[in-house]
């Protein structure tokens, strides 16, 4: 009987060790995919803004010694701007449906394409804020994100109940932003930014724990293709948490041109 218990305990311990090793590799993959997506977004935003703005006088002046090129005018001032703004939103909503129909490699390519399109959409921040303030806000966001994600991964507290409240908060935030589009109230905009930072800070911790729990729940099934797609979806969720927290913080910390 003692031998049986010893063997049984040994098997459980080995299985737990295997899951722990797999979880570390899985989380490294999630963060790696997210990091590549962030690099693509940053590079695309910087490159597009460089093509859109010029110090050489054109017909489209946007500040002291700052002008839009023809490409910049088409991107930011023509009706094309609505396509640039809405295309990432359409792609992210379509991702769930696309994910079930393509391979993990295809899903990864889709994520990178989305990150590039997001970079195109976010390139306008270089017209509004100074490059130094953008870099400083990015650093603050990165530090906050790392701390929140680490807490979500290591905490023993079950925060799965946060999900429904946070999603409701995001919906309310979107409604408030649409309403303030017409009101143009600085006080409301300030409140939206503050609430937005808190909501996406909470989502960062929540999504991290959810990614961890998803792996633990499915690790024993051996479905590597499904786990590969789940890692990409997890990377997308954390990517969106980071981007949104960065954009809301930029409203506080960014110095305008």
Coordinates of C-alpha atoms in Angstrom, one line a residue:
X1 CA 0.0 0.0 0.0
X2 CA 2.8 2.3 0.9
X3 CA 4.6 1.6 -2.4
X4 CA 1.3 2.3 -4.3
X5 CA 1.0 5.7 -2.5
X6 CA 4.6 6.5 -3.2
X7 CA 4.2 5.7 -6.9
X8 CA 0.9 7.6 -7.1
X9 CA 2.4 10.7 -5.3
X10 CA 5.4 10.5 -7.7
X11 CA 3.2 10.5 -10.8
X12 CA 1.1 13.4 -9.5
X13 CA 4.3 15.3 -8.7
X14 CA 5.8 14.6 -12.2
X15 CA 2.5 15.7 -13.8
X16 CA 2.4 18.9 -11.8
X17 CA 6.0 19.6 -12.8
X18 CA 5.2 19.0 -16.4
X19 CA 2.2 21.4 -16.3
X20 CA 4.3 24.0 -14.6
X21 CA 7.0 23.8 -17.3
X22 CA 4.4 23.9 -20.0
X23 CA 2.7 26.9 -18.4
X24 CA 6.0 28.8 -18.3
X25 CA 6.6 28.1 -22.0
X26 CA 3.0 29.0 -22.8
X27 CA 3.1 32.3 -21.0
X28 CA 6.4 33.1 -22.6
X29 CA 4.8 32.5 -26.0
X30 CA 1.9 34.8 -25.1
X31 CA 4.1 37.6 -24.0
X32 CA 6.4 37.0 -27.0
X33 CA 3.5 37.3 -29.5
X34 CA 2.3 40.4 -27.7
X35 CA 5.7 42.0 -27.8
X36 CA 6.1 41.4 -31.5
X37 CA 2.7 42.9 -32.0
X38 CA 3.7 46.0 -30.1
X39 CA 6.9 46.3 -32.1
X40 CA 5.0 46.1 -35.3
X41 CA 2.5 48.7 -34.1
X42 CA 5.2 51.1 -33.0
X43 CA 7.2 50.7 -36.1
X44 CA 4.1 51.2 -38.4
X45 CA 3.0 54.2 -36.4
X46 CA 6.4 55.9 -36.6
X47 CA 6.9 55.1 -40.2
X48 CA 3.5 56.3 -41.3
X49 CA 3.8 59.5 -39.3
X50 CA 7.1 60.2 -41.0
X51 CA 5.5 59.9 -44.4
X52 CA 2.5 62.0 -43.3
X53 CA 4.4 65.0 -41.9
X54 CA 6.9 67.3 -43.3
X55 CA 8.9 70.4 -42.3
X56 CA 8.8 71.5 -45.9
X57 CA 5.8 74.0 -46.5
X58 CA 2.8 72.4 -48.1
X59 CA -0.8 73.5 -48.5
X60 CA -1.7 71.7 -45.2
X61 CA -0.1 73.5 -42.2
X62 CA -0.8 71.9 -38.8
X63 CA 1.6 73.9 -36.6
X64 CA 4.6 76.1 -36.4
X65 CA 6.9 74.7 -39.1
X66 CA 4.8 71.5 -39.3
X67 CA 2.9 70.4 -42.4
X68 CA 1.0 67.5 -43.8
X69 CA 2.1 65.8 -47.0
X70 CA -0.5 64.8 -49.6
X71 CA -0.4 61.3 -48.1
X72 CA -0.9 62.8 -44.6
X73 CA -3.9 64.9 -45.7
X74 CA -5.5 61.8 -47.4
X75 CA -4.9 59.8 -44.2
X76 CA -6.0 62.3 -41.6
X77 CA -8.2 64.8 -43.2
X78 CA -10.0 63.1 -46.1
X79 CA -12.9 60.6 -45.7
X80 CA -10.3 57.8 -45.7
X81 CA -9.6 58.7 -42.0
X82 CA -12.9 56.9 -41.1
X83 CA -11.7 53.7 -42.8
X84 CA -8.4 54.0 -40.9
X85 CA -10.2 54.5 -37.6
X86 CA -12.8 51.7 -38.0
X87 CA -10.7 49.0 -39.8
X88 CA -8.9 47.8 -36.6
X89 CA -12.3 47.7 -34.7
X90 CA -13.8 45.6 -37.5
X91 CA -10.7 43.3 -37.6
X92 CA -10.7 42.7 -33.8
X93 CA -14.4 41.8 -33.8
X94 CA -13.9 39.4 -36.7
X95 CA -11.0 37.7 -35.1
X96 CA -13.1 35.3 -33.0
X97 CA -15.0 34.1 -36.1
X98 CA -11.8 33.8 -38.2
X99 CA -9.9 32.0 -35.4
X100 CA -12.1 28.9 -35.8
X101 CA -11.5 28.6 -39.5
X102 CA -7.8 29.1 -39.9
X103 CA -4.6 27.4 -38.5
X104 CA -2.6 28.7 -35.6
X105 CA 0.0 30.0 -38.1
X106 CA -2.8 31.8 -40.0
X107 CA -4.1 33.3 -36.8
X108 CA -0.7 34.6 -35.9
X109 CA -0.4 36.2 -39.3
X110 CA -3.8 37.8 -38.8
X111 CA -2.7 39.2 -35.4
X112 CA 0.4 40.7 -36.9
X113 CA -1.6 42.3 -39.8
X114 CA -4.0 43.7 -37.2
X115 CA -1.1 45.1 -35.2
X116 CA 0.2 46.8 -38.4
X117 CA -3.2 48.3 -39.1
X118 CA -3.4 49.5 -35.5
X119 CA -0.1 51.2 -36.0
X120 CA -1.5 53.0 -39.0
X121 CA -4.5 54.1 -37.0
X122 CA -2.4 55.3 -34.0
X123 CA 0.1 57.2 -36.1
X124 CA -1.9 60.4 -35.6
X125 CA -0.7 60.7 -32.0
X126 CA 2.6 62.0 -33.5
X127 CA 0.7 64.9 -34.9
X128 CA -0.8 65.8 -31.5
X129 CA 1.8 64.9 -28.8
X130 CA 5.5 65.4 -28.6
X131 CA 7.7 62.4 -29.2
X132 CA 9.3 62.6 -25.8
X133 CA 6.0 62.6 -24.0
X134 CA 4.9 59.6 -26.1
X135 CA 8.1 57.7 -25.1
X136 CA 7.6 58.6 -21.4
X137 CA 4.0 57.5 -21.4
X138 CA 4.9 54.3 -23.1
X139 CA 7.5 53.6 -20.4
X140 CA 5.0 54.3 -17.6
X141 CA 2.5 52.1 -19.3
X142 CA 5.0 49.3 -19.6
X143 CA 6.0 49.4 -16.0
X144 CA 2.3 49.5 -14.8
X145 CA 1.4 46.7 -17.2
X146 CA 4.3 44.5 -16.0
X147 CA 3.3 45.0 -12.4
X148 CA -0.4 44.3 -13.0
X149 CA 0.2 41.3 -15.2
X150 CA 2.6 39.8 -12.7
X151 CA 0.1 40.3 -9.9
X152 CA -2.6 38.6 -12.0
X153 CA -0.3 35.7 -12.7
X154 CA 0.9 35.1 -9.1
X155 CA -2.1 36.0 -6.9
X156 CA -3.9 33.2 -5.2
X157 CA -7.1 35.3 -5.3
X158 CA -9.7 34.3 -7.8
X159 CA -10.5 37.4 -9.8
X160 CA -12.6 35.7 -12.5
X161 CA -15.6 37.5 -11.2
X162 CA -14.1 40.8 -12.4
X163 CA -14.7 39.9 -16.0
X164 CA -18.4 40.8 -16.3
X165 CA -18.1 44.1 -14.5
X166 CA -15.0 45.1 -16.5
X167 CA -16.7 44.3 -19.8
X168 CA -19.7 46.3 -18.7
X169 CA -17.3 49.1 -17.9
X170 CA -15.8 49.0 -21.3
X171 CA -19.3 49.2 -22.9
X172 CA -20.2 52.1 -20.7
X173 CA -16.9 53.8 -21.6
X174 CA -17.6 53.4 -25.3
X175 CA -21.1 55.0 -24.9
X176 CA -19.6 57.9 -22.9
X177 CA -17.0 58.5 -25.6
X178 CA -19.6 58.6 -28.3
X179 CA -21.7 61.0 -26.3
X180 CA -18.8 63.2 -25.5
X181 CA -17.9 63.2 -29.2
X182 CA -20.9 65.6 -29.5
X183 CA -20.6 67.4 -26.1
X184 CA -16.8 68.0 -26.4
X185 CA -16.6 68.5 -22.7
X186 CA -13.1 68.5 -21.2
X187 CA -14.4 67.5 -17.8
X188 CA -16.1 64.4 -19.3
X189 CA -13.0 63.6 -21.3
X190 CA -10.9 63.7 -18.2
X191 CA -13.3 61.4 -16.4
X192 CA -13.4 59.0 -19.3
X193 CA -9.6 58.9 -19.4
X194 CA -9.4 58.2 -15.6
X195 CA -12.0 55.5 -15.7
X196 CA -10.4 54.0 -18.8
X197 CA -7.1 53.6 -17.1
X198 CA -8.7 51.9 -14.1
X199 CA -10.8 49.5 -16.3
X200 CA -7.9 48.4 -18.5
X201 CA -5.6 48.1 -15.5
X202 CA -8.1 45.6 -14.1
X203 CA -8.4 43.9 -17.4
X204 CA -4.7 43.4 -17.5
X205 CA -4.7 41.4 -14.2
X206 CA -7.9 39.6 -15.2
X207 CA -6.8 38.5 -18.6
X208 CA -3.4 37.3 -17.3
X209 CA -5.1 35.1 -14.7
X210 CA -7.6 33.9 -17.3
X211 CA -4.8 33.0 -19.8
X212 CA -3.0 31.0 -17.0
X213 CA -6.2 29.2 -16.0
X214 CA -7.1 28.4 -19.6
X215 CA -3.8 26.6 -20.0
X216 CA -4.1 24.7 -16.8
X217 CA -7.6 23.5 -17.7
X218 CA -6.6 22.3 -21.1
X219 CA -3.0 21.2 -20.7
X220 CA -3.9 17.6 -20.1
X221 CA -5.9 17.4 -23.4
X222 CA -2.8 17.5 -25.6
X223 CA -4.4 19.7 -28.2
X224 CA -1.4 21.7 -29.3
X225 CA -3.3 23.4 -32.2
X226 CA -6.0 24.7 -29.9
X227 CA -3.5 25.9 -27.3
X228 CA -1.6 27.6 -30.1
X229 CA -4.7 29.6 -31.1
X230 CA -5.5 30.3 -27.4
X231 CA -2.1 31.7 -26.9
X232 CA -2.6 34.1 -29.9
X233 CA -6.0 35.1 -28.5
X234 CA -4.4 35.7 -25.1
X235 CA -1.7 37.8 -26.7
X236 CA -4.4 39.9 -28.5
X237 CA -6.2 40.5 -25.2
X238 CA -3.1 41.7 -23.4
X239 CA -2.1 43.7 -26.4
X240 CA -5.4 45.5 -26.4
X241 CA -5.2 46.1 -22.6
X242 CA -1.7 47.7 -23.1
X243 CA -2.8 49.9 -26.1
X244 CA -5.9 51.2 -24.4
X245 CA -4.1 51.9 -21.1
X246 CA -1.4 53.7 -23.0
X247 CA -3.9 55.8 -25.0
X248 CA -5.8 56.8 -21.8
X249 CA -2.6 57.6 -19.9
X250 CA -1.4 59.7 -22.8
X251 CA -4.4 62.1 -22.2
X252 CA -2.9 62.8 -18.8
X253 CA 0.8 62.6 -19.4
X254 CA 1.2 63.7 -23.0
X255 CA 2.5 67.1 -23.9
X256 CA 0.6 68.5 -26.9
X257 CA 2.4 70.0 -29.9

